[in-house]
Short mmCIF file of C-alpha atoms in Angstrom, two decimals:
data_model
loop_
_atom_site.label_atom_id
_atom_site.label_comp_id
_atom_site.label_asym_id
_atom_site.label_seq_id
_atom_site.Cartn_x
_atom_site.Cartn_y
_atom_site.Cartn_z
CA MET V 3 -6.77 40.70 -17.83
CA HIS V 4 -4.60 38.54 -20.07
CA PRO V 5 -5.98 35.01 -19.80
CA THR V 6 -2.61 33.40 -19.05
CA THR V 7 -2.40 35.42 -15.83
CA THR V 8 -5.23 33.29 -14.42
CA LEU V 9 -5.20 29.60 -13.55
CA ALA V 10 -7.90 28.87 -16.11
CA GLY V 11 -5.85 30.74 -18.71
CA ARG V 12 -2.71 28.76 -17.98
CA LEU V 13 -4.60 25.48 -18.21
CA GLY V 14 -6.21 26.68 -21.43
CA GLU V 15 -2.87 27.58 -22.95
CA PHE V 16 -1.47 24.17 -22.05
CA ALA V 17 -4.46 22.24 -23.39
CA ALA V 18 -4.54 24.19 -26.64
CA GLY V 19 -0.94 23.25 -27.40
CA VAL V 20 -1.06 19.51 -26.66
CA ARG V 21 -0.89 17.20 -29.67
CA PHE V 22 -0.93 13.42 -29.87
CA GLU V 23 2.80 13.46 -30.57
CA ASP V 24 3.37 15.20 -27.22
CA LEU V 25 1.92 12.32 -25.22
CA PRO V 26 4.48 9.88 -23.79
CA ALA V 27 4.00 6.28 -24.86
CA ALA V 28 3.23 5.29 -21.27
CA VAL V 29 0.40 7.85 -21.12
CA VAL V 30 -1.13 6.57 -24.36
CA GLU V 31 -0.93 2.96 -23.18
CA GLN V 32 -2.44 3.74 -19.78
CA ALA V 33 -5.19 5.86 -21.36
CA ARG V 34 -6.23 2.97 -23.55
CA HIS V 35 -6.44 0.59 -20.62
CA LEU V 36 -8.32 3.08 -18.45
CA ALA V 37 -10.78 3.45 -21.33
CA LEU V 38 -11.03 -0.34 -21.65
CA ASP V 39 -11.92 -0.60 -17.97
CA ALA V 40 -14.50 2.18 -18.29
CA VAL V 41 -16.20 0.78 -21.39
CA GLY V 42 -16.38 -2.70 -19.86
CA LEU V 43 -18.05 -1.23 -16.80
CA ALA V 44 -20.58 0.64 -18.94
CA PHE V 45 -21.58 -2.64 -20.59
CA CYS V 46 -21.72 -4.36 -17.22
CA ALA V 47 -24.13 -1.70 -15.91
CA ALA V 48 -26.36 -1.36 -18.95
CA ASP V 49 -29.03 -3.80 -17.79
CA GLU V 50 -29.13 -2.74 -14.15
CA PRO V 51 -32.29 -1.11 -12.73
CA PHE V 52 -30.61 2.29 -12.40
CA ALA V 53 -29.62 2.14 -16.07
CA HIS V 54 -33.17 1.37 -17.20
CA ARG V 55 -34.53 4.27 -15.16
CA ALA V 56 -31.89 6.61 -16.55
CA ARG V 57 -32.72 5.56 -20.09
CA GLU V 58 -36.42 6.12 -19.40
CA ALA V 59 -35.62 9.62 -18.17
CA PHE V 60 -33.58 10.45 -21.26
CA ALA V 61 -36.31 9.08 -23.52
CA LEU V 62 -38.64 11.66 -21.98
CA LEU V 63 -36.16 14.37 -22.97
CA GLY V 64 -36.07 13.37 -26.62
CA SER V 65 -33.97 11.38 -29.06
CA GLY V 66 -30.89 12.24 -31.08
CA ASP V 67 -28.34 10.70 -33.41
CA GLN V 68 -25.34 9.96 -31.20
CA PRO V 69 -24.48 6.40 -30.11
CA VAL V 70 -24.10 5.83 -26.38
CA LEU V 71 -21.54 3.59 -24.70
CA ALA V 72 -22.83 0.04 -24.15
CA VAL V 73 -26.46 0.57 -25.20
CA GLY V 74 -28.38 0.95 -28.45
CA ASP V 75 -29.89 4.34 -27.61
CA ARG V 76 -29.41 7.37 -29.86
CA LEU V 77 -29.38 10.66 -27.99
CA PRO V 78 -28.31 14.30 -28.36
CA ALA V 79 -24.63 14.78 -27.59
CA ARG V 80 -25.09 16.13 -24.06
CA ASP V 81 -27.51 13.36 -23.10
CA ALA V 82 -25.24 10.73 -24.64
CA ALA V 83 -22.38 12.05 -22.51
CA MET V 84 -24.53 12.09 -19.38
CA LEU V 85 -25.89 8.58 -19.83
CA GLY V 86 -22.39 7.31 -20.60
CA GLY V 87 -21.14 8.80 -17.33
CA ILE V 88 -23.96 7.18 -15.38
CA LEU V 89 -23.17 3.77 -16.88
CA VAL V 90 -19.40 3.95 -16.34
CA HIS V 91 -19.85 5.00 -12.71
CA GLY V 92 -22.98 2.96 -11.97
CA HIS V 93 -21.33 0.05 -10.15
CA ASP V 94 -18.76 2.29 -8.40
CA PHE V 95 -16.13 0.00 -9.93
CA ASP V 96 -14.49 2.66 -12.13
CA ASP V 97 -11.03 4.20 -11.90
CA THR V 98 -10.03 6.77 -9.29
CA HIS V 99 -7.28 9.36 -9.29
CA ILE V 100 -6.12 8.66 -5.77
CA GLY V 101 -4.79 12.02 -4.58
CA SER V 102 -7.78 13.98 -5.85
CA ILE V 103 -10.43 11.34 -4.93
CA VAL V 104 -11.94 11.82 -8.39
CA HIS V 105 -13.39 9.11 -10.63
CA VAL V 106 -11.80 10.68 -13.67
CA SER V 107 -12.76 8.45 -16.61
CA ALA V 108 -16.46 8.42 -15.74
CA SER V 109 -16.82 11.99 -17.00
CA ALA V 110 -13.69 12.34 -19.14
CA LEU V 111 -14.43 9.51 -21.55
CA PRO V 112 -18.15 10.12 -22.22
CA ALA V 113 -17.60 13.88 -22.54
CA SER V 114 -14.68 13.45 -24.92
CA LEU V 115 -16.53 10.86 -27.01
CA ALA V 116 -19.69 12.95 -27.37
CA ALA V 117 -17.76 16.12 -28.19
CA ALA V 118 -15.51 14.30 -30.66
CA ILE V 119 -18.46 12.77 -32.51
CA ALA V 120 -20.26 16.12 -32.61
CA ALA V 121 -17.19 17.82 -34.08
CA GLY V 122 -16.38 15.03 -36.56
CA ARG V 123 -13.02 14.27 -34.94
CA THR V 124 -10.75 11.23 -35.20
CA THR V 125 -9.98 8.77 -32.42
CA ARG V 126 -6.51 10.30 -32.17
CA GLU V 127 -8.07 13.67 -31.34
CA LEU V 128 -10.50 11.90 -29.00
CA LEU V 129 -7.63 10.27 -27.12
CA VAL V 130 -5.82 13.58 -26.65
CA ALA V 131 -8.97 15.20 -25.28
CA TYR V 132 -9.60 12.25 -22.95
CA VAL V 133 -6.07 12.53 -21.54
CA LEU V 134 -6.51 16.28 -21.03
CA ALA V 135 -9.87 15.81 -19.31
CA ILE V 136 -8.29 13.37 -16.87
CA GLU V 137 -5.35 15.72 -16.30
CA VAL V 138 -7.48 18.76 -15.50
CA SER V 139 -10.03 16.87 -13.40
CA ALA V 140 -7.28 15.29 -11.32
CA ARG V 141 -5.46 18.58 -10.79
CA VAL V 142 -8.62 20.44 -9.79
CA GLY V 143 -9.21 17.76 -7.17
CA LEU V 144 -5.58 17.63 -6.06
CA ALA V 145 -5.55 21.33 -5.29
CA ALA V 146 -8.31 20.79 -2.70
CA HIS V 147 -6.25 18.35 -0.56
CA GLY V 148 -9.35 16.28 0.18
CA GLY V 149 -11.26 19.40 1.17
CA PHE V 150 -14.18 18.85 -1.21
CA HIS V 151 -15.10 15.70 0.71
CA ASP V 152 -14.71 17.48 4.05
CA ALA V 153 -17.09 20.21 2.90
CA GLY V 154 -19.70 17.72 1.66
CA PHE V 155 -19.04 17.87 -2.08
CA HIS V 156 -18.42 14.87 -4.33
CA PRO V 157 -15.08 15.64 -6.04
CA THR V 158 -16.02 13.60 -9.11
CA GLY V 159 -18.93 15.88 -9.92
CA VAL V 160 -17.07 19.07 -9.12
CA ALA V 161 -13.66 18.44 -10.67
CA GLY V 162 -14.99 16.35 -13.54
CA ALA V 163 -16.91 19.31 -14.92
CA PHE V 164 -13.69 21.25 -15.50
CA GLY V 165 -11.91 18.38 -17.22
CA SER V 166 -14.94 17.76 -19.42
CA ALA V 167 -15.11 21.44 -20.36
CA VAL V 168 -11.46 21.46 -21.42
CA ALA V 169 -11.92 18.33 -23.55
CA ALA V 170 -15.09 19.59 -25.21
CA ALA V 171 -13.59 23.01 -25.91
CA LYS V 172 -10.45 21.57 -27.48
CA LEU V 173 -12.45 19.16 -29.63
CA GLY V 174 -14.70 22.06 -30.62
CA GLY V 175 -11.71 23.88 -32.09
CA LEU V 176 -11.40 26.60 -29.45
CA ASP V 177 -8.07 28.31 -28.86
CA ALA V 178 -6.38 28.84 -25.49
CA ALA V 179 -8.69 31.72 -24.56
CA GLY V 180 -11.73 29.68 -25.55
CA ILE V 181 -10.63 26.69 -23.48
CA ALA V 182 -10.09 29.06 -20.55
CA GLY V 183 -13.57 30.47 -21.15
CA ALA V 184 -15.15 27.00 -21.03
CA GLN V 185 -13.61 26.47 -17.58
CA GLU V 186 -14.81 29.88 -16.45
CA ILE V 187 -18.37 29.05 -17.46
CA VAL V 188 -18.47 25.49 -16.16
CA GLY V 189 -17.50 26.70 -12.68
CA SER V 190 -21.15 27.72 -12.26
CA MET V 191 -22.22 24.15 -13.10
CA ALA V 192 -19.69 22.15 -11.08
CA SER V 193 -21.70 20.32 -8.44
CA GLY V 194 -22.50 17.14 -6.55
CA ILE V 195 -23.30 16.79 -2.85
CA LEU V 196 -22.49 13.81 -0.63
CA GLU V 197 -25.94 13.56 0.93
CA PHE V 198 -26.45 10.26 -0.89
CA LEU V 199 -24.31 8.75 1.88
CA GLU V 200 -27.17 9.30 4.32
CA ASP V 201 -29.71 7.05 2.62
CA GLY V 202 -28.10 5.26 -0.33
CA ALA V 203 -29.69 7.57 -2.90
CA TRP V 204 -28.77 7.14 -6.57
CA THR V 205 -27.65 10.73 -7.13
CA LYS V 206 -23.95 9.82 -6.92
CA ARG V 207 -24.35 7.97 -10.21
CA LEU V 208 -25.55 11.18 -11.84
CA HIS V 209 -22.55 13.26 -10.87
CA PRO V 210 -19.98 12.24 -13.52
CA GLY V 211 -22.66 12.27 -16.21
CA TRP V 212 -23.76 15.75 -15.20
CA ALA V 213 -20.11 16.86 -15.21
CA ALA V 214 -19.72 15.54 -18.76
CA ALA V 215 -22.90 17.23 -19.99
CA SER V 216 -21.92 20.47 -18.25
CA GLY V 217 -18.56 20.41 -19.98
CA LEU V 218 -20.22 20.21 -23.41
CA THR V 219 -22.62 22.99 -22.46
CA ALA V 220 -19.88 25.29 -21.21
CA ALA V 221 -17.77 24.71 -24.32
CA ALA V 222 -20.70 25.65 -26.56
CA PHE V 223 -21.29 28.87 -24.63
CA ALA V 224 -17.58 29.68 -24.77
CA ARG V 225 -17.61 29.13 -28.52
CA ALA V 226 -20.51 31.56 -28.77
CA GLY V 227 -18.45 34.18 -26.91
CA TRP V 228 -20.25 34.04 -23.58
CA PRO V 229 -18.05 35.70 -20.90
CA GLY V 230 -17.23 33.78 -17.74
CA PRO V 231 -15.47 34.92 -14.57
CA GLY V 232 -11.74 34.97 -15.28
CA ARG V 233 -10.73 33.97 -11.75
CA VAL V 234 -13.06 30.99 -11.61
CA TYR V 235 -10.60 29.02 -9.50
CA GLU V 236 -8.82 31.61 -7.39
CA GLY V 237 -11.35 34.42 -7.12
CA ARG V 238 -13.08 35.77 -4.02
CA TYR V 239 -16.15 33.71 -4.94
CA GLY V 240 -14.29 31.19 -7.07
CA LEU V 241 -14.38 27.41 -6.88
CA TYR V 242 -12.11 26.94 -3.88
CA ALA V 243 -13.49 29.84 -1.87
CA THR V 244 -17.05 28.57 -2.23
CA HIS V 245 -16.55 24.78 -2.17
CA LEU V 246 -14.00 24.31 0.63
CA GLY V 247 -15.60 26.20 3.49
CA GLY V 248 -12.43 28.15 4.25
CA ARG V 249 -10.07 25.19 4.02
CA ALA V 250 -6.64 25.73 2.49
CA TRP V 251 -5.94 24.81 -1.11
CA ASP V 252 -2.89 24.65 -3.34
CA PRO V 253 -3.00 26.71 -6.57
CA ASP V 254 0.33 25.27 -7.72
CA ALA V 255 -1.25 21.81 -7.97
CA LEU V 256 -3.29 23.05 -10.93
CA THR V 257 -0.39 24.08 -13.15
CA ALA V 258 2.92 22.76 -11.80
CA ASP V 259 4.87 20.57 -14.25
CA LEU V 260 2.17 20.59 -16.91
CA GLY V 261 3.27 18.37 -19.77
CA SER V 262 6.05 16.69 -17.78
CA ARG V 263 4.04 15.14 -14.92
CA TRP V 264 0.92 13.31 -16.09
CA GLU V 265 -1.70 12.65 -13.43
CA LEU V 266 -3.23 9.96 -15.63
CA LEU V 267 -0.29 7.75 -14.66
CA THR V 268 -1.33 7.94 -11.00
CA THR V 269 -4.94 6.98 -11.72
CA GLY V 270 -5.85 3.64 -10.16
CA VAL V 271 -8.08 0.91 -11.58
CA LYS V 272 -10.30 -0.59 -8.90
CA PRO V 273 -9.89 -4.24 -7.91
CA TYR V 274 -13.22 -4.26 -6.03
CA PRO V 275 -16.71 -2.90 -6.88
CA SER V 276 -17.00 -0.71 -3.79
CA CYS V 277 -15.92 2.65 -2.45
CA HIS V 278 -12.17 2.98 -2.85
CA PHE V 279 -11.82 3.77 0.86
CA SER V 280 -12.84 0.16 1.60
CA HIS V 281 -10.29 -1.58 -0.59
CA GLY V 282 -7.42 -1.72 1.88
CA PHE V 283 -9.72 -3.35 4.43
CA ALA V 284 -10.89 -5.93 1.89
CA ASP V 285 -7.31 -6.79 0.97
CA ALA V 286 -6.21 -7.01 4.61
CA LEU V 287 -9.11 -9.23 5.68
CA LEU V 288 -8.93 -11.53 2.66
CA THR V 289 -5.17 -11.94 3.16
CA LEU V 290 -5.51 -12.70 6.89
CA ARG V 291 -8.31 -15.17 6.21
CA ALA V 292 -6.22 -17.01 3.62
CA ASP V 293 -2.95 -16.95 5.57
CA GLU V 294 -4.34 -17.81 9.01
CA GLY V 295 -7.08 -20.22 7.96
CA PHE V 296 -9.88 -18.87 10.18
CA THR V 297 -13.54 -18.58 9.28
CA ALA V 298 -16.13 -15.89 9.89
CA ASP V 299 -17.49 -17.88 12.84
CA ASP V 300 -14.06 -17.75 14.51
CA VAL V 301 -14.10 -13.94 14.69
CA GLU V 302 -14.95 -12.21 17.94
CA HIS V 303 -14.16 -8.62 16.98
CA ILE V 304 -12.64 -6.51 14.19
CA ARG V 305 -11.10 -3.10 14.82
CA CYS V 306 -10.44 -0.99 11.72
CA LEU V 307 -8.06 1.97 11.68
CA ILE V 308 -8.86 4.73 9.16
CA HIS V 309 -8.51 8.47 8.53
CA PRO V 310 -11.52 10.46 9.86
CA THR V 311 -12.48 11.88 6.46
CA ALA V 312 -12.68 8.44 4.88
CA ALA V 313 -14.36 7.02 8.00
CA ALA V 314 -17.26 9.43 7.61
CA ALA V 315 -18.03 7.84 4.25
CA VAL V 316 -17.67 4.14 5.08
CA PHE V 317 -18.33 3.79 8.84
CA GLU V 318 -20.90 6.41 9.76
CA PRO V 319 -23.65 6.28 10.85
CA ALA V 320 -22.78 2.96 12.50
CA GLU V 321 -26.17 1.28 12.44
CA ARG V 322 -26.73 2.10 8.80
CA LYS V 323 -23.34 0.71 7.88
CA ARG V 324 -24.06 -2.55 9.68
CA ARG V 325 -27.41 -2.89 7.89
CA PRO V 326 -27.14 -1.15 4.50
CA ARG V 327 -30.55 -0.36 3.07
CA ASP V 328 -29.65 -0.99 -0.55
CA LEU V 329 -26.81 -2.23 -2.71
CA TYR V 330 -25.24 1.17 -3.25
CA ASP V 331 -25.33 1.78 0.46
CA ALA V 332 -23.46 -1.50 0.93
CA LYS V 333 -20.64 -0.31 -1.33
CA PHE V 334 -19.97 2.43 1.22
CA SER V 335 -19.99 0.14 4.26
CA VAL V 336 -16.76 -1.41 5.55
CA PRO V 337 -18.70 -3.47 8.15
CA TYR V 338 -20.78 -5.03 5.37
CA ILE V 339 -17.70 -5.52 3.17
CA ALA V 340 -15.82 -7.13 6.06
CA GLY V 341 -18.71 -9.55 6.48
CA ALA V 342 -18.76 -10.37 2.78
CA CYS V 343 -15.00 -10.93 2.64
CA LEU V 344 -14.87 -13.20 5.67
CA THR V 345 -17.98 -15.26 4.90
CA ARG V 346 -17.31 -15.72 1.18
CA GLY V 347 -13.57 -15.26 0.76
CA ARG V 348 -13.99 -12.74 -2.06
CA LEU V 349 -15.45 -9.34 -2.94
CA THR V 350 -17.04 -9.29 -6.40
CA LEU V 351 -20.22 -7.99 -7.97
CA ALA V 352 -21.86 -11.18 -6.66
CA GLU V 353 -21.47 -9.79 -3.13
CA PHE V 354 -23.58 -6.77 -4.08
CA THR V 355 -26.92 -8.40 -4.80
CA GLU V 356 -30.23 -8.34 -2.93
CA ASP V 357 -29.60 -11.88 -1.63
CA SER V 358 -26.19 -10.88 -0.31
CA LEU V 359 -27.61 -7.79 1.33
CA ALA V 360 -29.98 -10.00 3.35
CA ASP V 361 -27.38 -12.64 4.26
CA PRO V 362 -27.46 -13.15 8.06
CA ALA V 363 -23.90 -14.51 8.03
CA ILE V 364 -22.65 -11.19 6.61
CA HIS V 365 -24.72 -9.30 9.20
CA ALA V 366 -23.21 -11.33 12.03
CA VAL V 367 -19.70 -10.26 11.09
CA ALA V 368 -20.73 -6.65 10.43
CA ASP V 369 -22.04 -6.41 13.99
CA ARG V 370 -18.54 -7.17 15.30
CA VAL V 371 -16.80 -4.35 13.40
CA ASP V 372 -15.86 -0.94 14.76
CA PHE V 373 -13.27 1.69 13.87
CA ALA V 374 -10.77 4.17 15.29
CA ASP V 375 -8.63 7.01 13.99
CA ASP V 376 -5.43 5.97 12.22
CA PRO V 377 -2.59 8.38 12.99
CA GLU V 378 -0.39 6.61 10.44
CA SER V 379 -2.80 7.01 7.52
CA ARG V 380 -1.48 8.51 4.31
CA PHE V 381 -4.92 9.79 3.27
CA PRO V 382 -5.57 11.41 0.81
CA GLU V 383 -2.31 10.49 -0.94
CA ALA V 384 -3.22 6.83 -0.38
CA TYR V 385 -6.25 5.11 1.12
CA SER V 386 -4.54 3.44 4.05
CA ALA V 387 -6.24 0.70 6.09
CA ALA V 388 -5.29 -1.39 9.09
CA VAL V 389 -7.25 -4.16 10.81
CA GLU V 390 -6.93 -5.98 14.11
CA VAL V 391 -8.92 -9.23 14.18
CA THR V 392 -9.56 -10.83 17.55
CA LEU V 393 -10.45 -14.52 17.30
CA ARG V 394 -12.49 -16.54 19.78
CA ASP V 395 -9.44 -18.65 20.61
CA GLY V 396 -7.70 -15.50 21.91
CA ARG V 397 -5.42 -14.83 18.97
CA ARG V 398 -5.04 -11.26 17.74
CA LEU V 399 -4.12 -10.80 14.12
CA PHE V 400 -3.02 -7.50 12.60
CA ARG V 401 -2.45 -6.36 9.04
CA ARG V 402 -1.84 -2.95 7.55
CA GLU V 403 -2.34 -1.97 3.91
CA GLN V 404 -0.64 1.40 3.92
CA VAL V 405 -1.11 1.82 0.18
CA ASN V 406 -4.21 0.46 -1.49
CA ARG V 407 -3.95 -1.75 -4.56
CA GLY V 408 -4.56 0.26 -7.72
CA HIS V 409 -2.47 3.14 -6.36
CA ALA V 410 0.46 4.26 -8.53
CA GLU V 411 2.75 2.59 -6.00
CA ARG V 412 0.79 -0.68 -6.31
CA PRO V 413 -0.84 -0.50 -9.73
CA LEU V 414 -2.92 -3.21 -11.29
CA SER V 415 -1.04 -4.71 -14.22
CA VAL V 416 -2.20 -4.60 -17.82
CA GLU V 417 -3.05 -8.26 -17.40
CA ASP V 418 -5.13 -7.48 -14.29
CA ILE V 419 -7.06 -4.76 -16.12
CA SER V 420 -7.66 -7.01 -19.12
CA ALA V 421 -8.88 -9.81 -16.85
CA LYS V 422 -11.26 -7.42 -15.10
CA TYR V 423 -12.62 -6.26 -18.45
CA ALA V 424 -13.11 -9.84 -19.61
CA ALA V 425 -14.90 -10.83 -16.41
CA ASN V 426 -17.24 -7.85 -16.55
CA MET V 427 -18.05 -8.34 -20.23
CA ALA V 428 -18.65 -12.06 -19.73
CA LEU V 429 -21.58 -11.18 -17.46
CA VAL V 430 -23.46 -9.31 -20.21
CA ALA V 431 -21.99 -9.84 -23.69
CA ASP V 432 -20.89 -12.64 -25.99
CA GLU V 433 -17.25 -13.23 -26.90
CA ALA V 434 -17.57 -11.57 -30.30
CA THR V 435 -18.89 -8.34 -28.77
CA ALA V 436 -16.21 -8.34 -26.08
CA ALA V 437 -13.49 -8.85 -28.71
CA ARG V 438 -14.89 -6.12 -30.99
CA VAL V 439 -15.03 -3.57 -28.18
CA ARG V 440 -11.61 -4.53 -26.84
CA SER V 441 -10.04 -4.10 -30.29
CA ALA V 442 -11.66 -0.69 -30.78
CA VAL V 443 -10.56 0.63 -27.40
CA LEU V 444 -7.00 -0.67 -27.42
CA SER V 445 -6.42 0.83 -30.88
CA LEU V 446 -7.54 4.32 -29.83
CA GLY V 447 -5.25 6.82 -31.53
CA ALA V 448 -3.39 4.17 -33.53
CA ASP V 449 -4.13 6.09 -36.73
CA ASP V 450 -5.46 9.50 -37.68
CA THR V 451 -8.24 8.26 -39.97
CA THR V 452 -10.61 6.29 -37.75
CA THR V 453 -13.43 8.57 -36.65
CA ALA V 454 -14.82 9.04 -33.17
CA LEU V 455 -18.22 8.08 -34.60
CA GLU V 456 -16.83 4.72 -35.75
CA PHE V 457 -15.42 4.18 -32.28
CA GLY V 458 -18.72 5.11 -30.67
CA GLU V 459 -20.62 2.70 -32.92
CA ALA V 460 -18.14 -0.09 -32.09
CA CYS V 461 -18.64 0.52 -28.34
CA SER V 462 -22.43 0.66 -28.43
CA ARG V 463 -24.87 -2.24 -28.52
CA ALA V 464 -27.50 -3.09 -31.10
CA GLU V 465 -30.95 -3.52 -29.54
#
């Protein structure tokens, strides 16, 4: 079978041919700012308990010579990629490709960085691979039409493995057939289940890191000539047959308009450190609170309208969502987030602390929140939200956020992204470190002499 007759082959042929000069200026600019957001989040997460436990685990697996985003550790390439993914995704504040429901940078950037350092590549080559990893991850998720979530899989872990494999294979010098082979192999590693939603487990944080490490692994096996199943996407036991439970999928989404439509440009930067499905509700409630001048004590009831697939993540089971058991659980609870927004007039990392989790004022509002199906939702193309707030004085207030902020139709500006980076870095780093990292990231690909290793050193932390 000629490789270009398969979906993996067509993606491999495309990826093999892409050069820095082929990237539109808007793609390069957006890639740099997505990377800036991701690196800032890695720094912001580096001292959190989950980060310390992850670093302890990797220390048990051995040391290496690669720098890791935001920390001073030196690890083997695959472990550096995995830890980087954990840190970028740790606060659930990282970018999301809206239509695919994939946190693309959390695997794409660490995988590309580790593979580029291992292969002695430049930052220009790193940037190209990063863009390709985002493109493939997003398209693999898009083809599922939200079906990965419905079937209980975390799209970030599943789709991110394929993007990471493409990036690692290209940086490793593989040709079109080799890049196809890396996808074919990584299909047996693509994973991540949503069971963490049931008890706030930390496994979600592992998923993009595992995807990144799997991509490097698959690329190495492809380079060694290891055969993979050619129809890894479309086959009888391929990705979509096994991961969608019989749901329909769209093969054209994987390859249509390659090189002319860039999914990176529809990747949204998060304005809030919580599940993206909650953002429309946060915006609606904060706007109503500011415009109408009511307080949390004035609220009798809040009805939220949402698509059933998204509701399963952020409203069910009801009692757990009203009393999240841990901070990560709270990020997936619209009742908790509604309480935080209305009692504090904001939704920042400060609302996801142990003290906030125990705040009786937040609980009081959460107890007054329920939800219903939203027939007007644009999910999964946008994460629509609508709220009806009934006040004790009898007033009923309504607001709809049909398109969430951060969506391509309502993108955060460059200034917004820069301000978010600055705020996150200010929590953990001095001004000199923040300026050094910012300069390194925003100059990605500016020349063809700066090495990926130099970039990695600039974005790590001496300890």
